[in-house]
Backbone as a chain_set.jsonl record, in Angstrom:
{"seq": "XXXXXXXXXXXXXXXXXXXXXXXXXXXXXXXXXXXXXXXXXXXXXXXXXXXXXXXXXXXXXXXXXXXXXXXXXXXXXXXXXXXXXXXXXXXXXXXXXXXXXXXXXXXXXXXXXXXXXXXXXXXXXXXXXXXXXXXXXXXXXXXXXXXXXXXXXXXXXXXXXXXXXXXXXXXXXXXXXXXXXXXXXXXXXXXXXXX", "coords": {"N": [[162.099, 8.783, 166.019], [159.737, 9.473, 164.808], [159.688, 7.153, 163.228], [159.253, 5.142, 165.104], [156.65, 5.697, 165.933], [155.363, 5.377, 163.526], [155.81, 2.623, 163.263], [154.399, 1.838, 165.518], [151.86, 2.476, 164.85], [151.491, 0.876, 162.747], [151.507, -1.54, 163.662], [149.584, -1.677, 165.624], [147.288, -1.229, 163.602], [147.533, -3.562, 162.041], [147.275, -5.572, 164.007], [144.732, -5.144, 165.227], [143.09, -5.401, 163.086], [143.41, -8.093, 162.476], [142.396, -9.097, 164.82], [139.898, -8.18, 164.71], [138.683, -9.403, 162.52], [138.706, -12.124, 163.341], [136.836, -11.964, 165.471], [134.719, -10.817, 164.09], [134.224, -13.142, 162.611], [133.187, -14.979, 164.665], [131.014, -13.464, 165.396], [129.328, -13.844, 163.098], [129.154, -16.627, 163.004], [127.864, -17.129, 165.725], [125.516, -15.568, 164.972], [124.56, -17.132, 163.059], [123.914, -19.466, 164.519], [122.046, -18.562, 166.473], [120.152, -17.627, 164.896], [118.995, -20.033, 164.087], [117.463, -21.418, 165.854], [119.065, -23.398, 167.22], [119.48, -23.903, 169.945], [120.015, -25.27, 173.083], [119.6, -26.935, 176.326], [122.046, -26.769, 177.703], [123.099, -24.45, 176.159], [121.534, -22.144, 175.931], [119.237, -20.073, 173.667], [119.101, -17.374, 174.259], [121.557, -16.915, 175.467], [123.333, -17.305, 173.226], [122.474, -15.37, 171.723], [122.922, -13.196, 173.093], [125.793, -13.075, 173.415], [126.342, -12.919, 170.749], [125.499, -10.344, 170.244], [127.13, -8.859, 171.995], [129.955, -9.554, 171.18], [129.676, -8.549, 168.697], [129.674, -5.85, 169.022], [132.331, -5.498, 170.348], [133.72, -6.321, 168.028], [133.185, -4.195, 166.532], [134.424, -2.275, 167.8], [137.159, -3.003, 167.531], [137.425, -2.753, 164.935], [137.042, -0.06, 164.429], [139.344, 1.055, 165.917], [141.215, -0.31, 164.115], [140.711, 1.244, 161.811], [141.268, 3.888, 162.521], [144.086, 3.52, 163.303], [145.0, 2.993, 160.656], [144.429, 5.306, 159.245], [145.908, 7.12, 160.632], [148.604, 6.223, 160.392], [151.413, 6.952, 158.766], [152.932, 5.8, 156.81], [151.52, 4.615, 154.494], [149.38, 6.303, 152.287], [146.305, 6.568, 153.2], [143.06, 7.861, 153.545], [140.452, 9.484, 155.392], [138.14, 9.272, 153.583], [139.027, 7.337, 151.946], [138.701, 4.743, 153.39], [135.818, 4.945, 153.695], [134.588, 5.359, 151.146], [134.347, 3.326, 148.572], [137.073, 2.021, 146.602], [138.636, 4.511, 146.159], [141.062, 4.908, 147.172], [144.56, 5.372, 146.648], [146.248, 3.517, 147.347], [146.669, 0.013, 147.131], [144.186, -0.466, 145.788], [142.067, -2.488, 145.155], [142.032, -4.091, 147.391], [141.733, -2.078, 149.513], [139.309, -1.154, 148.823], [137.464, -3.155, 148.881], [137.485, -3.422, 151.741], [136.302, -0.993, 152.398], [133.897, -1.345, 151.298], [132.997, -3.24, 153.05], [133.037, -1.988, 155.387], [131.124, 0.113, 155.246], [128.861, -1.574, 154.943], [128.77, -2.697, 157.445], [128.478, -0.537, 159.031], [125.734, -0.128, 158.335], [124.653, -2.218, 159.293], [125.2, -2.143, 161.879], [123.817, 0.321, 162.654], [120.984, -0.38, 162.087], [120.637, -2.363, 163.833], [120.833, -0.952, 166.366], [118.863, 0.554, 166.203], [116.746, -1.366, 166.305], [114.398, -1.903, 167.785], [112.808, 0.034, 167.011], [112.219, -0.318, 164.392], [110.411, -2.239, 161.765], [110.392, -5.91, 162.412], [110.695, -7.583, 160.288], [111.899, -5.989, 158.157], [114.321, -5.272, 159.513], [115.229, -7.87, 159.87], [115.802, -8.537, 157.02], [117.717, -6.637, 156.208], [119.683, -7.354, 157.917], [120.6, -9.836, 156.906], [122.419, -9.003, 155.188], [124.972, -9.125, 156.593], [125.959, -11.701, 155.688], [127.143, -11.155, 153.347], [129.01, -9.174, 153.936], [130.834, -10.321, 155.814], [132.595, -12.084, 154.119], [133.637, -10.248, 152.372], [135.329, -8.943, 154.438], [137.108, -10.646, 154.972], [138.328, -11.137, 152.38], [139.28, -8.674, 152.25], [141.389, -8.535, 154.365], [143.135, -10.645, 153.365], [143.917, -9.637, 151.034], [144.799, -6.97, 151.511], [146.631, -7.473, 153.598], [149.969, -7.471, 155.087], [151.324, -9.447, 156.511], [151.409, -12.285, 155.266], [151.092, -15.078, 155.946], [150.058, -15.115, 158.572], [147.597, -13.511, 158.141], [146.451, -15.413, 156.446], [146.183, -17.559, 157.888], [144.446, -16.628, 160.181], [142.13, -16.014, 158.709], [141.72, -18.533, 157.672], [140.836, -19.816, 160.016], [138.79, -18.427, 160.74], [137.07, -18.931, 158.539], [136.618, -21.676, 158.651], [135.4, -21.991, 161.131], [132.999, -20.528, 160.734], [132.004, -21.909, 158.402], [131.596, -24.569, 159.351], [129.691, -24.132, 161.32], [127.68, -23.079, 159.668], [127.19, -25.383, 158.071], [126.216, -27.262, 160.059], [123.756, -26.109, 160.593], [122.702, -26.382, 158.316], [122.283, -29.271, 157.835], [121.036, -29.819, 160.344], [118.675, -28.498, 159.792], [117.614, -29.95, 157.573], [117.247, -32.442, 158.89], [115.093, -31.76, 160.626], [112.971, -31.131, 158.836], [109.798, -32.091, 158.089], [109.138, -35.178, 156.655], [107.552, -36.282, 153.592], [105.114, -38.761, 153.283], [105.986, -41.712, 151.544], [104.549, -42.418, 148.736], [103.799, -44.881, 146.43], [104.281, -44.789, 142.818], [102.341, -46.011, 141.21], [100.127, -45.844, 142.714], [99.654, -43.113, 143.114], [98.669, -42.585, 140.362], [96.386, -43.943, 140.37], [94.743, -42.607, 142.109], [94.741, -40.018, 140.958], [93.389, -40.774, 138.771], [90.807, -40.856, 139.284]], "CA": [[160.762, 9.131, 166.942], [158.6, 9.286, 163.883], [159.674, 5.701, 162.756], [158.506, 4.493, 166.181], [155.206, 6.018, 166.063], [154.919, 4.656, 162.298], [155.822, 1.221, 163.543], [153.354, 1.285, 166.481], [150.557, 2.427, 164.117], [151.397, -0.383, 161.889], [151.309, -3.008, 164.83], [148.053, -1.589, 165.897], [146.427, -1.373, 162.459], [147.53, -4.958, 161.848], [146.632, -6.586, 165.177], [143.237, -4.827, 165.338], [142.583, -5.873, 161.86], [143.206, -9.631, 162.711], [141.291, -9.381, 165.919], [138.421, -7.786, 164.117], [138.462, -10.498, 161.498], [138.45, -13.245, 164.389], [135.543, -11.501, 166.161], [133.444, -10.877, 162.966], [133.857, -14.661, 162.275], [132.592, -15.361, 165.635], [129.657, -12.818, 165.296], [128.675, -14.558, 161.999], [128.862, -18.119, 163.634], [126.865, -16.95, 166.563], [124.378, -15.286, 164.265], [123.944, -18.421, 162.513], [123.384, -20.339, 165.584], [120.958, -17.84, 167.245], [118.857, -17.67, 164.044], [118.569, -21.272, 163.523], [116.905, -22.132, 166.759], [119.77, -24.584, 167.624], [119.678, -23.727, 171.125], [119.95, -26.521, 173.95], [119.608, -26.642, 177.81], [123.243, -26.103, 178.072], [123.492, -23.551, 175.501], [120.186, -21.428, 175.461], [119.366, -19.237, 172.641], [119.276, -15.877, 174.827], [123.13, -16.77, 175.673], [123.878, -17.254, 171.842], [122.129, -14.034, 171.039], [123.698, -12.018, 173.749], [127.086, -13.245, 173.019], [126.467, -12.43, 169.441], [125.549, -8.759, 170.214], [128.462, -8.225, 172.784], [131.062, -9.661, 170.449], [129.612, -7.739, 167.575], [130.206, -4.501, 169.614], [133.671, -5.433, 170.322], [134.364, -6.286, 166.675], [133.019, -2.828, 165.98], [135.319, -1.413, 168.327], [138.474, -3.44, 166.899], [137.538, -2.108, 163.455], [137.318, 1.379, 164.651], [140.957, 1.141, 166.322], [141.976, -0.57, 162.961], [140.661, 2.338, 160.785], [142.047, 5.175, 163.135], [145.506, 3.51, 162.999], [145.354, 3.007, 159.216], [144.257, 6.543, 158.745], [147.009, 7.882, 161.3], [149.784, 5.711, 159.979], [151.991, 8.04, 157.544], [153.599, 4.965, 155.792], [150.784, 4.691, 153.382], [148.416, 7.334, 152.224], [144.843, 6.063, 153.426], [142.391, 8.851, 154.341], [138.911, 8.871, 155.846], [137.264, 8.889, 152.622], [139.257, 6.086, 151.31], [137.931, 3.753, 154.14], [134.315, 4.974, 153.568], [134.014, 5.444, 149.854], [135.073, 2.285, 147.836], [138.074, 2.007, 145.408], [139.323, 5.695, 145.887], [142.261, 4.703, 147.644], [145.57, 5.138, 145.672], [147.336, 2.353, 147.834], [146.091, -1.231, 147.12], [142.761, 0.068, 145.459], [140.84, -3.294, 145.386], [141.912, -4.481, 148.896], [140.999, -1.203, 150.495], [137.896, -0.725, 148.294], [136.777, -4.329, 149.469], [137.405, -3.122, 153.016], [135.459, 0.191, 152.568], [132.333, -1.823, 151.238], [132.801, -4.03, 154.33], [132.892, -0.983, 156.777], [129.86, 0.675, 154.902], [127.894, -2.665, 155.311], [128.855, -3.049, 158.903], [127.705, 0.691, 159.542], [124.225, -0.179, 158.156], [124.197, -3.361, 160.213], [125.035, -1.565, 163.293], [122.806, 1.251, 162.805], [119.792, -0.983, 162.241], [120.794, -3.201, 165.132], [120.764, -0.235, 167.443], [117.328, 1.056, 166.03], [115.955, -2.666, 166.114], [113.043, -1.551, 168.536], [111.92, 1.03, 166.19], [112.099, -0.925, 162.895], [109.503, -3.623, 161.741], [111.31, -6.982, 162.322], [110.939, -7.893, 158.884], [112.979, -5.019, 157.772], [115.576, -5.461, 160.255], [115.822, -9.135, 159.423], [116.403, -8.441, 155.61], [118.922, -5.799, 156.265], [120.547, -8.131, 158.718], [121.148, -10.735, 155.974], [123.723, -8.356, 154.73], [126.221, -9.714, 157.2], [126.562, -12.761, 154.957], [127.984, -10.428, 152.326], [129.906, -8.348, 154.657], [132.025, -11.248, 156.293], [133.674, -12.482, 153.225], [134.403, -9.063, 152.076], [136.322, -8.443, 155.279], [138.117, -11.819, 154.926], [139.098, -10.745, 151.42], [140.154, -7.348, 152.549], [142.555, -8.879, 155.043], [143.883, -11.5, 152.734], [144.742, -8.734, 149.685], [145.635, -5.89, 152.039], [147.645, -7.623, 154.865], [151.485, -7.682, 154.948], [151.72, -10.791, 157.049], [150.522, -13.238, 154.557], [150.844, -16.381, 156.71], [149.152, -14.842, 159.697], [146.343, -13.197, 157.729], [145.787, -16.568, 155.908], [145.765, -18.428, 159.19], [143.39, -16.062, 160.824], [141.074, -16.175, 157.66], [141.215, -19.836, 157.591], [140.072, -20.326, 161.311], [137.204, -17.857, 160.719], [136.252, -19.561, 157.6], [136.463, -23.182, 159.158], [134.388, -21.932, 162.002], [131.681, -20.28, 160.125], [131.72, -23.082, 157.537], [131.092, -25.767, 160.36], [128.419, -23.861, 162.02], [126.778, -23.174, 158.505], [126.933, -26.79, 157.597], [125.605, -27.892, 161.11], [122.698, -25.579, 160.528], [122.059, -26.984, 157.104], [122.091, -30.544, 158.309], [119.992, -29.668, 161.36], [117.256, -28.047, 159.072], [117.426, -31.182, 156.809], [116.774, -33.542, 159.703], [113.841, -31.323, 161.226], [112.02, -31.007, 157.867], [109.011, -33.078, 157.905], [109.265, -36.101, 155.371], [106.396, -36.635, 153.093], [105.017, -40.211, 153.198], [106.408, -42.091, 150.291], [103.343, -43.12, 147.994], [104.337, -45.46, 144.997], [103.697, -44.0, 141.621], [101.141, -46.412, 140.757], [98.935, -45.412, 143.626], [99.261, -41.591, 142.538], [98.016, -42.701, 139.085], [95.063, -44.489, 140.56], [94.107, -41.494, 142.808], [94.611, -38.819, 140.078], [92.408, -40.855, 137.567], [89.373, -40.929, 139.81]], "C": [[159.569, 8.903, 166.031], [158.445, 7.758, 163.398], [159.166, 4.626, 163.929], [157.197, 4.429, 166.197], [154.665, 5.226, 164.707], [154.89, 3.138, 162.55], [154.817, 0.678, 164.486], [152.045, 1.497, 165.746], [150.354, 1.307, 163.166], [150.991, -1.571, 162.555], [149.888, -2.74, 165.121], [147.087, -1.703, 164.86], [146.329, -3.014, 162.114], [146.955, -5.94, 162.784], [145.233, -6.393, 165.29], [142.696, -5.343, 164.256], [142.325, -7.345, 161.905], [142.327, -9.944, 163.654], [139.966, -9.16, 165.357], [137.904, -8.861, 163.212], [137.995, -11.761, 162.337], [136.994, -12.947, 164.95], [134.355, -11.497, 165.124], [133.158, -12.214, 162.709], [133.052, -15.263, 163.384], [131.207, -14.838, 165.871], [128.805, -13.66, 164.302], [128.098, -16.048, 162.491], [127.746, -18.075, 164.545], [125.494, -16.683, 166.115], [123.647, -16.455, 163.647], [123.118, -19.231, 163.391], [122.213, -19.8, 166.209], [119.85, -17.791, 166.214], [118.408, -18.941, 163.607], [117.813, -22.287, 164.679], [117.659, -23.607, 167.319], [120.342, -24.54, 169.061], [119.489, -25.263, 172.015], [119.853, -26.067, 175.501], [120.854, -26.118, 178.24], [123.73, -24.87, 177.409], [122.306, -22.631, 175.103], [120.281, -20.372, 174.285], [119.648, -17.708, 173.056], [120.762, -15.74, 175.217], [123.68, -16.357, 174.306], [123.646, -15.824, 171.44], [122.724, -12.872, 171.743], [125.219, -12.031, 173.469], [127.409, -12.746, 171.715], [126.28, -10.847, 169.427], [126.702, -8.253, 170.816], [129.543, -8.416, 171.888], [131.011, -8.618, 169.222], [129.934, -6.16, 168.061], [131.638, -4.551, 169.663], [134.422, -5.661, 169.047], [134.375, -4.865, 166.171], [134.162, -1.966, 166.503], [136.98, -1.601, 167.773], [138.558, -2.749, 165.453], [137.706, -0.759, 163.562], [138.781, 1.632, 164.889], [141.595, 0.82, 164.934], [141.915, 0.738, 161.926], [141.334, 3.422, 161.142], [143.611, 4.821, 162.924], [145.893, 3.34, 161.484], [145.436, 4.459, 158.829], [145.678, 7.486, 159.141], [148.557, 7.453, 160.747], [150.281, 6.462, 158.788], [152.678, 7.005, 156.527], [153.021, 4.752, 154.435], [149.772, 5.764, 153.436], [146.919, 6.872, 152.262], [144.007, 7.333, 154.225], [141.121, 8.465, 154.821], [138.157, 8.535, 154.874], [137.495, 7.538, 151.851], [138.834, 4.693, 152.153], [136.444, 3.854, 154.286], [133.792, 4.606, 152.063], [135.091, 4.39, 149.033], [135.819, 2.68, 146.786], [138.35, 3.512, 145.141], [140.561, 5.613, 146.415], [143.428, 4.737, 146.542], [146.438, 3.793, 146.137], [146.267, 1.154, 147.695], [144.477, -1.115, 146.885], [141.612, -1.172, 145.58], [140.839, -3.572, 146.798], [141.212, -3.45, 149.573], [139.701, -0.681, 150.18], [136.959, -1.744, 148.949], [136.414, -3.872, 151.05], [136.46, -1.797, 153.326], [134.02, -0.331, 152.168], [132.114, -2.391, 152.645], [132.407, -2.949, 155.575], [131.623, -0.526, 156.373], [128.557, -0.45, 155.191], [127.782, -2.864, 156.835], [128.226, -1.653, 159.558], [126.187, 0.47, 159.505], [123.767, -1.343, 159.147], [124.22, -2.811, 161.747], [123.936, -0.568, 163.51], [121.36, 0.763, 162.924], [119.471, -1.72, 163.414], [120.307, -2.215, 166.401], [119.321, 0.416, 167.337], [116.375, -0.038, 165.953], [114.451, -2.456, 166.703], [112.401, -0.773, 167.621], [111.641, 0.637, 164.758], [111.044, -2.061, 163.083], [110.603, -4.796, 161.686], [111.581, -7.538, 161.046], [112.034, -7.323, 157.983], [114.252, -5.141, 158.211], [116.297, -6.874, 159.706], [116.499, -9.227, 157.93], [117.516, -7.768, 155.547], [119.942, -6.669, 156.82], [121.245, -9.35, 157.915], [122.488, -10.149, 155.287], [125.139, -8.688, 155.452], [126.715, -10.86, 156.504], [127.282, -12.272, 153.873], [129.114, -9.781, 152.811], [130.996, -9.215, 155.222], [132.842, -11.583, 155.222], [134.298, -11.365, 152.552], [135.496, -8.632, 152.961], [137.284, -9.516, 155.228], [138.888, -11.547, 153.606], [139.996, -9.565, 151.457], [141.58, -7.825, 153.146], [143.526, -9.784, 154.26], [144.576, -10.56, 151.423], [145.395, -7.554, 150.324], [146.806, -6.198, 153.08], [149.08, -7.92, 154.387], [152.026, -8.934, 155.458], [150.899, -11.818, 156.415], [150.12, -14.426, 155.342], [149.773, -16.13, 157.806], [147.75, -14.546, 159.227], [145.671, -14.609, 157.09], [145.429, -17.561, 157.024], [144.622, -17.875, 159.808], [142.132, -16.221, 159.956], [140.683, -17.76, 157.709], [140.493, -20.203, 158.827], [138.741, -19.739, 161.291], [136.513, -18.532, 159.787], [135.666, -20.944, 157.982], [135.235, -22.999, 160.111], [133.044, -21.49, 161.449], [131.131, -21.288, 159.082], [131.193, -24.311, 158.368], [129.929, -25.359, 160.852], [127.247, -23.742, 160.992], [126.203, -24.624, 158.206], [126.069, -27.517, 158.789], [124.295, -27.381, 160.954], [121.877, -26.262, 159.31], [121.507, -28.543, 157.377], [120.93, -30.796, 159.25], [118.6, -29.448, 160.856], [116.864, -29.365, 158.349], [116.534, -32.129, 157.688], [115.439, -33.099, 160.293], [112.814, -31.206, 160.305], [111.233, -32.25, 157.993], [108.975, -33.88, 156.675], [107.709, -36.478, 154.934], [106.205, -38.15, 153.026], [105.287, -40.546, 151.717], [105.03, -43.065, 149.669], [104.052, -43.637, 146.622], [103.459, -44.879, 143.972], [102.54, -44.625, 141.088], [99.727, -45.99, 141.615], [98.513, -43.921, 143.239], [98.522, -41.607, 141.33], [96.588, -43.003, 139.27], [94.195, -43.367, 141.023], [93.837, -40.312, 141.85], [93.676, -39.182, 138.927], [90.992, -40.914, 138.007], [88.655, -39.683, 139.656]], "O": [[158.573, 8.27, 166.383], [157.356, 7.216, 163.208], [158.763, 3.49, 163.677], [156.561, 3.398, 166.414], [153.657, 4.522, 164.78], [153.988, 2.458, 162.061], [154.388, -0.476, 164.464], [151.125, 0.721, 166.002], [149.249, 0.873, 162.84], [150.261, -2.445, 162.087], [149.045, -3.596, 164.851], [146.028, -2.264, 165.14], [145.264, -3.609, 161.955], [146.293, -6.924, 162.456], [144.504, -7.373, 165.443], [141.598, -5.855, 164.477], [141.279, -7.842, 161.488], [141.535, -10.877, 163.523], [139.029, -9.934, 165.554], [136.706, -9.146, 163.211], [136.97, -12.361, 162.013], [136.093, -13.775, 164.808], [133.272, -12.056, 165.295], [131.985, -12.561, 162.573], [132.202, -16.087, 163.047], [130.334, -15.515, 166.413], [127.714, -14.118, 164.639], [126.949, -16.477, 162.386], [126.756, -18.781, 164.353], [124.496, -17.245, 166.566], [122.439, -16.685, 163.71], [121.97, -19.616, 163.17], [121.326, -20.602, 166.499], [118.684, -17.901, 166.593], [117.485, -19.006, 162.795], [117.607, -23.493, 164.548], [117.071, -24.614, 167.714], [121.436, -25.02, 169.36], [118.867, -26.216, 171.545], [120.031, -24.889, 175.813], [120.902, -25.169, 179.022], [124.648, -24.23, 177.921], [122.152, -22.394, 173.905], [121.37, -19.871, 174.004], [120.294, -16.94, 172.343], [121.247, -14.612, 175.309], [124.343, -15.332, 174.147], [124.522, -15.16, 170.885], [122.994, -11.799, 171.203], [125.808, -10.962, 173.309], [128.496, -12.226, 171.464], [126.906, -10.165, 168.615], [127.299, -7.306, 170.305], [130.217, -7.399, 171.721], [131.985, -7.985, 168.814], [130.475, -5.393, 167.265], [132.249, -3.678, 169.046], [135.586, -5.281, 168.925], [135.308, -4.377, 165.534], [134.748, -1.119, 165.829], [137.803, -0.697, 167.63], [139.588, -2.295, 164.956], [138.513, -0.216, 162.807], [139.408, 2.365, 164.123], [142.471, 1.589, 164.536], [142.911, 1.164, 161.342], [142.003, 4.014, 160.295], [144.362, 5.671, 162.444], [147.054, 3.548, 161.134], [146.388, 4.856, 158.158], [146.317, 8.24, 158.407], [149.5, 8.243, 160.702], [149.527, 6.58, 157.822], [152.965, 7.437, 155.41], [153.702, 4.699, 153.411], [149.322, 6.129, 154.521], [146.357, 6.835, 151.167], [144.314, 7.689, 155.363], [140.694, 7.316, 154.717], [137.423, 7.56, 155.037], [136.647, 6.829, 151.31], [138.663, 3.646, 151.529], [135.824, 2.993, 154.91], [132.881, 3.824, 151.795], [136.301, 4.571, 148.894], [135.417, 3.569, 146.036], [138.319, 3.863, 143.962], [141.294, 6.498, 145.972], [143.207, 4.098, 145.513], [147.168, 3.165, 145.37], [145.117, 1.312, 148.105], [143.652, -1.591, 147.665], [140.477, -0.951, 146.002], [139.821, -3.361, 147.457], [140.186, -3.726, 150.194], [139.037, 0.039, 150.926], [135.897, -1.412, 149.474], [135.274, -3.95, 151.509], [135.95, -1.642, 154.435], [133.033, 0.21, 152.666], [131.148, -2.044, 153.325], [131.608, -3.161, 156.487], [130.778, -0.761, 157.238], [127.453, -0.096, 155.606], [126.712, -3.18, 157.356], [127.516, -1.738, 160.56], [125.458, 0.802, 160.439], [122.664, -1.358, 159.693], [123.366, -3.054, 162.6], [123.203, -0.65, 164.495], [120.573, 1.318, 163.69], [118.361, -1.766, 163.945], [119.541, -2.617, 167.276], [118.711, 0.757, 168.351], [115.232, 0.215, 165.573], [113.459, -2.837, 166.081], [111.205, -1.035, 167.485], [110.867, 1.282, 164.051], [110.807, -2.668, 164.128], [111.607, -4.653, 160.987], [112.71, -7.947, 160.774], [112.831, -7.946, 157.281], [115.221, -5.127, 157.452], [117.441, -7.017, 159.275], [117.528, -9.862, 157.7], [118.408, -8.226, 154.832], [121.033, -6.748, 156.254], [122.343, -9.778, 158.27], [123.435, -10.848, 154.929], [126.23, -8.516, 154.907], [127.913, -11.104, 156.655], [128.129, -13.036, 153.41], [130.163, -9.804, 152.167], [132.142, -8.788, 155.082], [134.026, -11.324, 155.435], [135.457, -11.489, 152.155], [136.481, -8.053, 152.504], [138.437, -9.172, 155.491], [140.106, -11.712, 153.663], [141.093, -9.431, 150.915], [142.661, -7.595, 152.605], [144.725, -9.667, 154.511], [145.674, -10.851, 150.949], [146.426, -7.1, 149.829], [147.711, -5.413, 153.361], [149.287, -8.57, 153.362], [153.025, -9.461, 154.968], [149.84, -12.204, 156.909], [148.939, -14.764, 155.412], [148.767, -16.831, 157.92], [146.791, -15.137, 159.723], [144.473, -14.842, 157.248], [144.428, -18.276, 156.973], [143.704, -18.67, 160.009], [141.095, -16.564, 160.523], [139.518, -18.153, 157.774], [139.505, -20.925, 158.692], [137.731, -20.314, 161.699], [135.342, -18.806, 160.048], [134.52, -21.309, 157.717], [134.216, -23.677, 159.98], [132.032, -22.125, 161.745], [129.92, -21.458, 158.942], [130.295, -24.99, 157.871], [129.022, -26.19, 160.867], [126.109, -24.143, 161.236], [125.011, -24.921, 158.127], [125.236, -28.35, 158.434], [123.452, -28.246, 161.187], [120.692, -26.595, 159.344], [120.352, -28.868, 157.102], [120.07, -31.665, 159.104], [117.59, -29.997, 161.294], [115.746, -29.823, 158.582], [115.411, -32.523, 157.374], [114.613, -33.991, 160.487], [111.678, -31.161, 160.776], [111.79, -33.348, 158.013], [108.778, -33.275, 155.621], [106.846, -36.871, 155.719], [107.192, -38.808, 152.696], [104.902, -39.822, 150.799], [104.661, -44.156, 150.104], [104.73, -42.917, 145.888], [102.28, -44.552, 144.107], [101.711, -43.919, 140.513], [98.584, -45.872, 141.173], [97.349, -43.557, 143.078], [97.715, -40.694, 141.156], [95.697, -42.515, 138.575], [93.105, -43.134, 140.501], [92.786, -39.68, 141.948], [93.191, -38.322, 138.191], [90.074, -41.011, 137.192], [87.488, -39.593, 140.035]]}, "num_chains": 1, "name": "protein.A"}
């Protein structure tokens, strides 16, 4: 009976962690899209921002389920402090420590997002950039702590490719929109500067 509960907790911990990784990747990708004014008539910014917010809440719910299952699972000794205070776990100290940092950053992101109306926009925006550090920590945590190596690698690769593709699209889109300075030959610049 205890073995069945332990197996159930491991399954819940593992699957919720993988789902949270996919959802966090989608949140980061949608965040890049919504912050880049890359909307169109078919995909307006308010839809991107709304999806970003709703998927972020779903990712937090999956992460909470992941944490509860990891703490309840008696196979490894991971306590409440271990998932909040980095590098205190006796089990997979580096992997769990990276996960704890990711959880802490996500708590800050969630708290400031919920309080967004009461914060100066610039402060919220600066704090929100933390997501770009949080996401790779979550990916690394999954790769280092996961026991289904191929599945964790596959989920991490899908998330990384999706975020990378959106980030590259944003960079190229930004470069195309930037106004180009007219080309002035070097000889003309010398003549203008010498007057």
